[in-house]
Amino acid sequence: MSDNQIVMSVFKDHKVTASEILNVIPEALLSHLSETTKVDHYSKVLHGKKMFYLLLYGLLNNERLSQRSLEDTFNDSVFKLLFNLDQEDKVRRSSISERLSKIESNYFKEIYQCIYTQFSDLYSSTERDKYNLIRVDSSMVYDLSGKLIEGLNHNSCGKKAVKYSLAFDGLFPCEAQVFTEQSHCSEDVALPKVVFSHIKQQVGHTNLYVIDRGLQSSRTMKDFSKQEISFVARLKENRKYEELESLINDNTSLDLGELTLLKDSKVFLYTGVKINNTKGNTHYREELLDQPFRLIIGQRKDDSQKQFWFISNDFKLTPQEIADAYRQRWDIEVFFRFIKQELSVSHLVSLNKNGIEVILYMTLIVAMLILIYKKINNISYTTAKRRLSMEIRNLGMAMIVQQCGGDPNLMFKT
């Protein structure tokens, strides 16, 4: 059998191949991080590098990743040959489960951050301005087995859940957090942590953070302003405020695309102050927060009863630019749908927070590889994932044919 017959998933119209995508992950990086993170301490077989390749290959080649499918993947000769692993190594599902619960998750986090930096460095100056719009949102994943070790109770269904909170720059996920503590049910707690964590990596940033209705805390908004973090969020309708001045003038366009501009004003927001009385009861007193924000209200042209209230601390953008920024928040919803449908992120492979973090970082790494393959080859999410996994599998098959002189049976002869 010829190499051309084996490598039949090398698509001739593609500008980038699977082997080029895999070369984005330098071997030196994995080896360096193995030393600096101490990921290989107390490990006999499943070293950090092996776990990285196992999860990478497993996520690409399984419709629904599980510990059992990872066991089969590790024991697959094509996988071992592709990533230069010892054919004699064998693992069981229980070993994978235990390793996920204890392996150093920072190893995978740092690989994820390095790959993101490598990709984002390829942005042109024009693209950099485009990708300074950071969408921030969360998604809940529920434990259907009822065995989740740490989790938050999100509603009355009785099932524990894990919250994935991400920042997305329009092309790649640029920050990720896993939350299992009950306090992080509130987006007013979870989303600011993602923003503040992302800011630490952005020296001299000019980012605009776009957030949905989950962020309502005016005190958090004030903290953003103090730290010069620009944001746009959707405010709940009829939120109590005090108008300081209208920003609409004769040059202001009232046309916001699907919306008509009703208000563009500088305002103070009211906030609730927690009060404990002498009887030990708690109530909240309304208090005006002395921090100016910008309130923009738009009304749908096709439904006069539907309004959108936007709150921001950016007074330089036009109302149209603020409305457009919020519309682009939908990109992170599309990304969540992609990793849920194509990379099974809604299925918990590990029921331990450490293992959940490892799987999330690996999912985001694989997602970035697929996204760059998709973007350069100008194909859909589903096609990109399918073709990338086919090409990688065929790389392994081509290596087998090369090593056994054209007879694959010789490769596995005992």
Tab-separated table of N, CA and C in Angstrom, residues 7 32 43 56 87 93-94 114-115 157 196 203 213 224 273 280 287 321 326 337 352 354 365 372 386 408:
chain	number	residue	atom	x	y	z
A	7	VAL	N	-2.597	8.082	3.341
A	7	VAL	CA	-2.895	9.433	3.808
A	7	VAL	C	-3.960	10.061	2.928
A	32	HIS	N	10.075	21.174	29.580
A	32	HIS	CA	10.405	22.241	30.540
A	32	HIS	C	9.362	22.320	31.654
A	43	SER	N	4.929	9.472	39.716
A	43	SER	CA	4.249	8.844	38.588
A	43	SER	C	5.180	7.846	37.916
A	56	LEU	N	-5.172	14.953	24.440
A	56	LEU	CA	-5.243	15.612	23.135
A	56	LEU	C	-5.834	14.665	22.085
A	87	GLN	N	5.558	0.904	23.305
A	87	GLN	CA	4.446	0.013	22.961
A	87	GLN	C	4.104	-0.948	24.105
A	93	ARG	N	-8.286	1.933	33.465
A	93	ARG	CA	-9.162	3.086	33.703
A	93	ARG	C	-8.966	3.651	35.101
A	94	SER	N	-8.809	2.792	36.099
A	94	SER	CA	-8.649	3.242	37.482
A	94	SER	C	-7.384	4.082	37.650
A	114	CYS	N	0.543	29.223	27.116
A	114	CYS	CA	1.636	29.375	26.138
A	114	CYS	C	1.110	29.273	24.712
A	115	ILE	N	0.213	28.315	24.481
A	115	ILE	CA	-0.327	28.146	23.131
A	115	ILE	C	-1.204	29.336	22.763
A	157	CYS	N	-32.965	21.303	41.410
A	157	CYS	CA	-32.986	19.963	40.820
A	157	CYS	C	-32.275	18.931	41.683
A	196	PHE	N	-10.562	40.047	36.358
A	196	PHE	CA	-9.373	40.468	37.098
A	196	PHE	C	-8.184	39.549	36.816
A	203	VAL	N	-0.526	43.669	30.209
A	203	VAL	CA	0.191	44.899	30.544
A	203	VAL	C	-0.208	45.994	29.554
A	213	ARG	N	-26.271	39.883	31.367
A	213	ARG	CA	-27.021	40.398	32.517
A	213	ARG	C	-26.587	39.795	33.841
A	224	PHE	N	-14.231	48.113	38.708
A	224	PHE	CA	-13.718	48.122	37.340
A	224	PHE	C	-13.226	49.518	36.966
A	273	VAL	N	-27.139	48.384	50.587
A	273	VAL	CA	-26.171	48.296	51.686
A	273	VAL	C	-26.751	47.380	52.760
A	280	GLY	N	-30.916	41.230	65.211
A	280	GLY	CA	-30.174	40.227	64.455
A	280	GLY	C	-30.714	39.967	63.068
A	287	GLU	N	-28.687	52.947	48.589
A	287	GLU	CA	-27.706	54.020	48.714
A	287	GLU	C	-27.192	54.390	47.328
A	321	GLU	N	-21.515	52.046	18.728
A	321	GLU	CA	-20.370	51.180	19.020
A	321	GLU	C	-20.621	50.322	20.259
A	326	TYR	N	-21.959	44.881	22.287
A	326	TYR	CA	-22.797	43.921	22.999
A	326	TYR	C	-23.278	42.814	22.065
A	337	ARG	N	-21.219	26.547	22.628
A	337	ARG	CA	-21.963	25.522	21.898
A	337	ARG	C	-21.000	24.584	21.170
A	352	ASN	N	-13.603	15.013	40.229
A	352	ASN	CA	-12.724	15.703	41.169
A	352	ASN	C	-12.359	17.048	40.551
A	354	ASN	N	-9.743	18.904	40.560
A	354	ASN	CA	-8.443	18.933	39.888
A	354	ASN	C	-8.547	18.312	38.502
A	365	ILE	N	-7.249	23.775	24.790
A	365	ILE	CA	-6.089	23.606	23.903
A	365	ILE	C	-6.528	22.978	22.587
A	372	ILE	N	-7.793	27.294	14.791
A	372	ILE	CA	-6.790	27.816	13.855
A	372	ILE	C	-6.839	27.014	12.553
A	386	ARG	N	-13.532	17.056	12.472
A	386	ARG	CA	-13.507	15.748	11.821
A	386	ARG	C	-12.248	15.576	10.967
A	408	PRO	N	1.549	-3.357	7.163
A	408	PRO	CA	1.185	-2.978	8.528
A	408	PRO	C	1.167	-4.148	9.493
